[in-house]
Coordinates of C-alpha atoms and ligand atoms in Angstrom, one line a residue:
M1 CA 62.3 -254.1 18.6
T2 CA 59.6 -251.9 20.1
Y3 CA 57.0 -250.1 18.2
L4 CA 53.6 -248.8 19.3
K5 CA 50.9 -247.0 17.3
Q6 CA 48.2 -245.2 19.2
D7 CA 45.1 -243.3 18.2
I8 CA 43.9 -240.4 20.3
S9 CA 40.2 -239.5 19.7
L10 CA 39.2 -235.8 19.9
P11 CA 35.8 -234.4 20.6
G12 CA 33.4 -234.3 17.6
M13 CA 33.3 -231.2 15.4
G14 CA 29.7 -232.1 14.4
P15 CA 27.5 -235.1 14.0
G16 CA 29.5 -237.9 12.5
I17 CA 32.8 -235.9 12.4
A18 CA 35.4 -236.7 15.0
P19 CA 39.0 -236.1 14.3
R20 CA 41.8 -238.2 15.8
L21 CA 45.5 -237.9 16.3
V22 CA 47.9 -240.7 15.6
T23 CA 51.2 -241.4 17.4
H24 CA 54.0 -243.8 16.4
T25 CA 56.5 -244.6 19.1
F26 CA 59.8 -246.4 18.6
G27 CA 62.0 -247.6 21.5
N28 CA 61.3 -247.8 25.2
P29 CA 59.7 -244.7 26.7
H30 CA 61.1 -245.8 30.1
S31 CA 64.8 -245.9 29.2
G32 CA 67.1 -243.2 27.9
K33 CA 66.3 -239.8 26.4
S34 CA 63.3 -239.3 24.3
A35 CA 62.3 -237.1 21.3
Y36 CA 58.9 -235.9 20.1
I37 CA 58.5 -234.7 16.5
Q38 CA 55.3 -233.4 15.0
A39 CA 54.4 -231.8 11.7
G40 CA 51.6 -229.7 10.3
L41 CA 50.5 -227.8 13.4
H42 CA 49.7 -225.1 10.9
G43 CA 47.5 -227.1 8.6
D44 CA 48.8 -225.4 5.4
E45 CA 52.5 -226.2 6.0
H46 CA 53.3 -229.5 4.5
P47 CA 57.0 -230.2 4.1
G48 CA 57.2 -231.7 7.6
L49 CA 54.4 -234.1 6.8
L50 CA 56.6 -235.8 4.2
V51 CA 59.7 -235.7 6.4
I52 CA 57.8 -237.6 9.1
Q53 CA 56.9 -240.3 6.6
H54 CA 60.6 -240.7 5.7
L55 CA 61.4 -240.7 9.4
L56 CA 59.0 -243.5 10.0
V57 CA 60.7 -245.7 7.5
L58 CA 64.2 -244.9 8.8
L59 CA 63.2 -245.4 12.5
K60 CA 61.6 -248.7 11.8
S61 CA 64.8 -249.9 10.4
L62 CA 66.9 -248.5 13.2
D63 CA 64.5 -250.1 15.7
Q64 CA 65.0 -253.5 14.1
Q65 CA 68.8 -252.9 14.4
G66 CA 68.4 -252.0 18.1
A67 CA 69.9 -248.6 17.5
I68 CA 67.3 -246.5 19.4
A69 CA 68.8 -245.9 22.8
G70 CA 65.8 -244.0 24.2
C71 CA 62.5 -243.5 22.4
V72 CA 61.1 -241.4 19.6
T73 CA 57.4 -240.4 19.2
L74 CA 56.2 -239.1 15.8
V75 CA 52.9 -237.4 15.2
P76 CA 52.5 -237.5 11.4
Y77 CA 49.8 -234.7 11.4
A78 CA 49.4 -232.5 14.4
N79 CA 46.3 -230.6 13.3
P80 CA 43.6 -232.6 11.5
I81 CA 41.2 -229.6 12.2
G82 CA 43.3 -227.1 10.3
M83 CA 44.2 -229.5 7.5
A84 CA 40.4 -229.9 6.8
Q85 CA 39.7 -226.2 6.7
R86 CA 39.3 -225.4 3.0
V87 CA 37.7 -222.4 1.4
F88 CA 36.6 -223.2 -2.1
G89 CA 39.7 -225.4 -2.6
P90 CA 42.7 -224.0 -0.9
I91 CA 43.6 -225.1 2.7
V92 CA 43.4 -222.2 5.2
G93 CA 45.1 -224.0 8.1
R94 CA 46.9 -221.3 10.2
F95 CA 43.9 -219.9 12.1
D96 CA 41.1 -221.8 13.7
F97 CA 37.9 -221.1 11.8
E98 CA 36.0 -221.3 15.1
N99 CA 37.6 -218.2 16.7
G100 CA 40.4 -216.9 14.5
E101 CA 43.1 -218.1 16.9
N102 CA 46.5 -219.1 15.5
F103 CA 46.9 -222.9 16.0
N104 CA 50.4 -222.3 17.3
R105 CA 49.4 -220.0 20.2
N106 CA 48.0 -220.2 23.7
Y107 CA 49.7 -223.4 24.9
P108 CA 49.8 -224.0 28.6
T109 CA 52.3 -222.1 30.7
L110 CA 54.1 -224.6 33.0
S111 CA 57.0 -222.4 34.1
D112 CA 55.1 -220.7 36.9
A113 CA 54.3 -224.1 38.4
V114 CA 58.0 -225.1 38.0
R115 CA 59.0 -222.0 39.9
E116 CA 56.5 -222.7 42.7
Q117 CA 57.8 -226.2 43.1
V118 CA 61.4 -224.9 43.2
A119 CA 60.5 -222.2 45.7
S120 CA 58.8 -224.7 47.9
G121 CA 62.0 -226.7 48.1
K122 CA 60.3 -229.8 46.7
G123 CA 62.2 -229.5 43.4
A124 CA 65.6 -230.4 45.0
G125 CA 66.7 -233.8 43.8
M126 CA 64.0 -234.2 41.2
T127 CA 65.4 -235.9 38.1
A128 CA 64.4 -235.1 34.5
R129 CA 62.0 -238.0 34.6
D130 CA 60.5 -236.6 37.8
W131 CA 60.0 -233.2 36.2
K132 CA 58.3 -234.8 33.1
A133 CA 55.9 -236.5 35.5
F134 CA 55.4 -233.2 37.2
F135 CA 54.5 -231.6 33.8
Q136 CA 52.0 -234.3 33.2
A137 CA 50.4 -233.8 36.6
Q138 CA 50.1 -230.1 35.8
L139 CA 48.4 -230.8 32.5
D140 CA 46.2 -233.5 33.9
A141 CA 44.9 -231.0 36.5
Q142 CA 43.7 -228.7 33.8
Q143 CA 40.0 -228.5 33.1
P144 CA 39.5 -230.6 30.0
P145 CA 38.6 -228.3 27.1
R146 CA 35.2 -229.0 25.6
H147 CA 36.1 -227.4 22.3
V148 CA 37.9 -229.7 19.8
T149 CA 40.8 -227.4 19.2
G150 CA 41.4 -226.9 22.9
A151 CA 41.3 -230.7 23.4
M152 CA 43.8 -231.2 20.5
K153 CA 46.2 -228.7 22.0
L154 CA 46.1 -230.3 25.4
E155 CA 46.8 -233.8 23.9
L156 CA 49.7 -232.4 21.9
S157 CA 51.0 -230.6 25.0
R158 CA 50.8 -233.9 27.0
L159 CA 52.7 -235.7 24.3
A160 CA 55.4 -233.1 23.9
M161 CA 56.0 -232.5 27.7
A162 CA 56.6 -236.2 28.2
H163 CA 59.7 -236.0 26.0
D164 CA 63.2 -234.5 26.4
V165 CA 63.6 -233.2 22.8
V166 CA 60.7 -231.6 20.9
L167 CA 60.8 -230.6 17.3
D168 CA 57.8 -228.9 15.8
L169 CA 58.1 -229.0 12.0
H170 CA 56.7 -226.0 10.2
C171 CA 57.5 -224.0 7.0
D172 CA 57.1 -220.4 5.9
T173 CA 55.7 -219.0 2.6
D174 CA 58.9 -218.8 0.5
A175 CA 61.9 -219.2 2.7
I176 CA 65.3 -220.8 3.5
A177 CA 65.4 -223.3 6.3
H178 CA 65.5 -221.6 9.7
L179 CA 64.9 -222.4 13.4
Y180 CA 63.3 -220.7 16.3
A181 CA 64.6 -221.6 19.8
S182 CA 65.2 -220.2 23.3
R183 CA 68.3 -218.2 23.7
L184 CA 69.4 -220.5 26.5
Q185 CA 69.4 -223.4 23.9
S186 CA 71.3 -221.6 21.2
A187 CA 74.2 -224.1 21.1
R188 CA 71.9 -227.1 20.6
A189 CA 69.8 -225.2 18.2
C190 CA 72.9 -224.5 16.1
K191 CA 73.8 -228.2 16.1
L192 CA 70.4 -229.0 14.7
A193 CA 70.5 -226.2 12.2
N194 CA 73.9 -227.3 10.9
Q195 CA 72.6 -230.8 10.4
I196 CA 69.6 -229.5 8.4
G197 CA 71.5 -226.9 6.6
A198 CA 69.6 -224.0 8.1
P199 CA 71.9 -220.9 8.1
V200 CA 69.6 -218.9 10.5
V201 CA 68.7 -219.6 14.1
L202 CA 66.3 -217.1 15.6
V203 CA 66.5 -217.0 19.4
E204 CA 64.2 -215.4 21.8
E205 CA 64.5 -214.7 25.5
P206 CA 62.8 -217.2 27.8
E207 CA 59.3 -216.2 28.7
S208 CA 59.0 -213.9 25.7
G209 CA 55.7 -215.6 25.0
G210 CA 56.6 -217.4 21.8
Y211 CA 58.1 -216.5 18.5
S212 CA 55.3 -214.2 17.6
G213 CA 53.7 -213.7 20.9
G214 CA 51.3 -215.9 22.8
N215 CA 52.8 -219.1 24.1
S216 CA 53.7 -221.1 21.0
F217 CA 54.1 -224.8 21.2
D218 CA 57.9 -224.9 21.4
Q219 CA 57.9 -222.2 24.0
M220 CA 55.6 -224.2 26.3
H221 CA 58.4 -226.8 26.5
A222 CA 61.4 -224.4 26.4
N223 CA 60.0 -222.1 29.1
A224 CA 59.3 -224.9 31.5
W225 CA 62.9 -226.2 31.1
S226 CA 64.3 -222.7 31.1
A227 CA 62.9 -222.1 34.5
L228 CA 64.8 -225.2 35.7
V229 CA 68.0 -223.9 34.1
E230 CA 67.5 -220.5 35.7
A231 CA 67.0 -222.3 39.1
G232 CA 70.3 -223.9 38.6
L233 CA 68.8 -227.4 38.6
F234 CA 69.8 -228.2 35.0
T235 CA 72.2 -226.8 32.5
P236 CA 71.3 -225.8 28.9
E237 CA 72.9 -229.1 27.9
T238 CA 71.1 -231.3 30.4
A239 CA 67.7 -229.6 30.2
G240 CA 64.9 -230.5 27.7
F241 CA 65.3 -229.0 24.2
A242 CA 62.6 -227.6 21.9
A243 CA 62.7 -225.9 18.5
T244 CA 60.4 -224.8 15.8
V245 CA 62.0 -226.0 12.6
E246 CA 60.9 -224.1 9.5
L247 CA 61.5 -226.4 6.6
R248 CA 61.8 -223.7 3.9
G249 CA 58.7 -222.6 1.9
Q250 CA 55.3 -224.1 1.4
I251 CA 56.0 -225.6 -2.0
D252 CA 59.5 -226.9 -1.1
I253 CA 58.4 -230.5 -0.9
S254 CA 60.3 -233.4 -2.6
D255 CA 61.4 -236.9 -1.6
E256 CA 65.0 -235.7 -1.9
L257 CA 64.5 -232.8 0.6
A258 CA 62.4 -234.9 3.0
Q259 CA 64.9 -237.8 3.0
N260 CA 67.8 -235.3 3.7
D261 CA 65.9 -233.6 6.4
A262 CA 64.9 -236.9 8.0
E263 CA 68.5 -238.1 8.0
A264 CA 69.7 -234.8 9.4
I265 CA 67.2 -235.0 12.3
L266 CA 68.3 -238.5 13.0
D267 CA 71.9 -237.4 13.1
F268 CA 70.9 -234.7 15.6
L269 CA 69.0 -237.2 17.7
A270 CA 72.2 -239.4 17.7
Q271 CA 74.1 -236.3 18.9
E272 CA 71.5 -235.8 21.7
G273 CA 71.8 -239.4 22.8
V274 CA 68.3 -240.3 21.8
L275 CA 69.6 -242.7 19.2
S276 CA 72.8 -244.8 19.6
Q277 CA 75.9 -243.6 17.7
E278 CA 75.5 -246.4 15.1
A279 CA 72.2 -244.7 14.1
A280 CA 74.0 -241.7 12.8
T281 CA 74.2 -241.7 9.0
G282 CA 77.8 -240.4 9.0
K283 CA 77.0 -238.4 6.0
P284 CA 79.0 -235.2 5.7
R285 CA 76.9 -232.1 5.8
P286 CA 78.9 -229.4 4.1
H287 CA 76.7 -226.6 5.4
G288 CA 78.0 -223.3 6.6
A289 CA 77.8 -222.7 10.3
A290 CA 74.4 -221.6 11.4
Q291 CA 74.3 -218.1 12.9
V292 CA 72.3 -217.0 15.8
Y293 CA 70.1 -213.9 15.4
P294 CA 68.1 -212.3 18.2
L295 CA 64.4 -212.4 17.3
E296 CA 64.0 -208.8 18.5
A297 CA 66.4 -207.7 15.8
A298 CA 64.5 -209.3 13.0
S299 CA 62.5 -207.0 10.7
H300 CA 59.1 -207.7 9.1
I301 CA 59.2 -205.4 6.2
P302 CA 55.7 -204.3 5.1
C303 CA 54.5 -203.7 1.6
P304 CA 54.1 -199.9 1.1
C305 CA 51.2 -200.4 -1.4
S306 CA 49.1 -202.9 -3.3
G307 CA 50.2 -204.6 -6.5
V308 CA 52.4 -207.3 -7.8
V309 CA 55.6 -207.7 -5.9
V310 CA 58.8 -208.5 -7.9
Y311 CA 61.7 -209.6 -5.7
L312 CA 65.3 -208.6 -6.4
K313 CA 66.7 -210.8 -3.6
E314 CA 66.4 -214.5 -3.0
P315 CA 65.9 -216.0 0.5
G316 CA 69.3 -216.6 1.9
Q317 CA 70.9 -213.6 0.4
Q318 CA 72.5 -210.9 2.5
V319 CA 70.8 -207.5 2.4
L320 CA 72.0 -204.1 3.6
K321 CA 70.0 -201.4 5.3
G322 CA 68.6 -199.1 2.7
E323 CA 69.0 -201.7 -0.1
V324 CA 66.1 -202.2 -2.5
I325 CA 65.0 -205.9 -2.0
A326 CA 61.8 -205.8 -4.1
E327 CA 59.5 -203.6 -6.1
I328 CA 55.8 -203.5 -6.2
V329 CA 54.2 -202.9 -9.5
T330 CA 51.2 -200.8 -8.9
L331 CA 48.2 -201.7 -11.0
D332 CA 46.1 -198.7 -10.4
G333 CA 48.6 -195.8 -10.8
D334 CA 48.9 -193.2 -13.5
Q335 CA 52.2 -194.5 -14.9
F336 CA 52.6 -197.7 -16.9
N337 CA 54.5 -200.5 -15.1
E338 CA 55.0 -198.1 -12.2
R339 CA 57.3 -199.4 -9.5
V340 CA 57.4 -198.7 -5.7
P341 CA 60.7 -199.9 -4.0
I342 CA 60.7 -202.0 -0.8
V343 CA 63.8 -201.2 1.2
S344 CA 65.4 -203.2 3.9
D345 CA 65.5 -201.4 7.2
V346 CA 68.3 -203.7 8.6
D347 CA 71.6 -205.3 7.7
G348 CA 71.0 -209.0 7.7
V349 CA 69.9 -212.1 5.7
L350 CA 66.6 -212.3 3.8
V351 CA 64.8 -215.3 5.4
V352 CA 61.2 -215.2 4.1
R353 CA 59.4 -213.6 1.3
Q354 CA 55.8 -214.0 0.0
L355 CA 54.8 -217.0 -2.1
H356 CA 51.8 -215.3 -3.7
R357 CA 52.9 -212.2 -5.4
L358 CA 49.8 -210.1 -5.5
V359 CA 50.1 -208.2 -2.3
R360 CA 48.3 -205.5 -0.4
N361 CA 49.4 -202.5 1.6
G362 CA 50.9 -203.4 5.0
Q363 CA 51.3 -207.1 4.2
R364 CA 54.6 -208.6 5.1
A365 CA 56.9 -208.4 2.0
A366 CA 59.9 -209.9 3.7
F367 CA 61.4 -211.1 6.9
V368 CA 65.0 -210.2 7.4
A369 CA 67.1 -211.5 10.3
G370 CA 69.4 -208.8 11.6
H371 CA 72.2 -208.9 14.2
A372 CA 71.6 -205.7 16.0
L373 CA 68.6 -204.1 17.5
Q374 CA 67.5 -201.1 15.4
P375 CA 66.7 -197.8 17.2
G376 CA 63.0 -197.3 17.0
H377 CA 62.6 -200.7 15.4
R378 CA 59.1 -202.1 15.7
S379 CA 58.7 -205.2 17.9
S380 CA 58.9 -208.6 16.4
K381 CA 55.4 -209.4 17.8
L382 CA 53.7 -210.2 14.6
A383 CA 50.4 -209.0 13.3
L384 CA 47.7 -211.5 12.5
D385 CA 48.3 -211.2 8.7
F386 CA 50.6 -214.2 8.4
Ligands
ZN401 ZN1 53.9 -222.6 11.0

C-alpha cells in the first residue's frame, strides 16, 4: 500500500493569506502508467469536487487491495484562488479578479520544445518516462511567476505533465456530460465518454490553442504529446492522453452522480492500464455510443435580445437547423408576454444552455454540437462572456 499526501504552498495573496494546493497520490510513481485528475479549475464548477472525494475513498480501497498498477494523483481543488472569489455571496470563479484572465487559459506551450528536441535528433530512443522528465525540465526552466495565479498554474502544469493520463474535471451551466479532447485522441476520448455516459466528444485539431482559444490546461498536455505522435515517436494509443471532462451542469451534484462518475473514471483507468484489471467495477454501462463532433462545427447561439429565456429543448436533444430551441420573453416591449424565437443554425445535439434564465442581448443562449462545418459559420473561439 502506498499513499502520499502533499501540500504545495503558493505565494501570498495579501498579509496572512497564502493559499495551498493539496495532492493525494496512490501507487508508485516510478512504476507503470500514471493518471492525474483535478477538479474545480474554474472555481464555480463543483461537480468534480465531489467526484474526487468519491475517487479518494475508492482508490484507498484499491490501494489496500494492491490493485493500482501504476499511480494516480488527485488534486481535490485545483483553484483555491477562484473558489475564494465571491461577490456579495455568489462565487465568481471563472476569471481571475486580478486581471480578468480565464483560469483555464495561458498554460505553457511545450510542443515547440518537443519539436526542437526531435529535430536535433536527441529525441530518438526517448521513452515516455524520458519525455515526462523532459517536460519537467522545460517547466523548471521557466521564470518562477511572482503572481499567485501564475505560480498556481505552473504547479498544476508540473503535476499534470508528470503523468500519462490527465483528466480535468469541469462542468458547464446547464448541460449534458461531454468531453473536449484532441482529434488525435478521439478513440480514447470516446472510451472515456462511454464509461461516463457522455454522448458528445468535441475534438479539436492539435495546436488549435485550446477549446476556446488560448492554451487550455488539457491542451498543454495534448499538444506536447501530439507533437510526439506527429513525429512518429508515439502512436495515439501509446502517447499521453488528456481530456477536459464536463460533468453536466453546475447544479448537477449528488452522491449518486459522483459515485457513478468516480467508478466510470476508474473503469477507464483500468482500460488504460493505470489500474489492474481487478480494479474495474465490471458494472455494465448501458450508454449509447459517444459521438465525435469537430469543435469547429459547434455553434454558440446568441440571445437576440434581453429578457427571460424559456427553453423548448433539453440538453441532449437533437435539434435541426432552423428549429426554434427557445424563446426570449421580452420585458420591455409593447406586447404583453412578447416572444422572440431563438433558432438553431446547425443540425446537431443541444449540449449546453443557460442556468440563469434572465439573459441579455448577445449572451450565449445555447451550445449545439454539429457534424458539419457551416458555410460562413462563426469560429468556435469563444467570447469572454462565459
Ligand atoms: Zn470549466
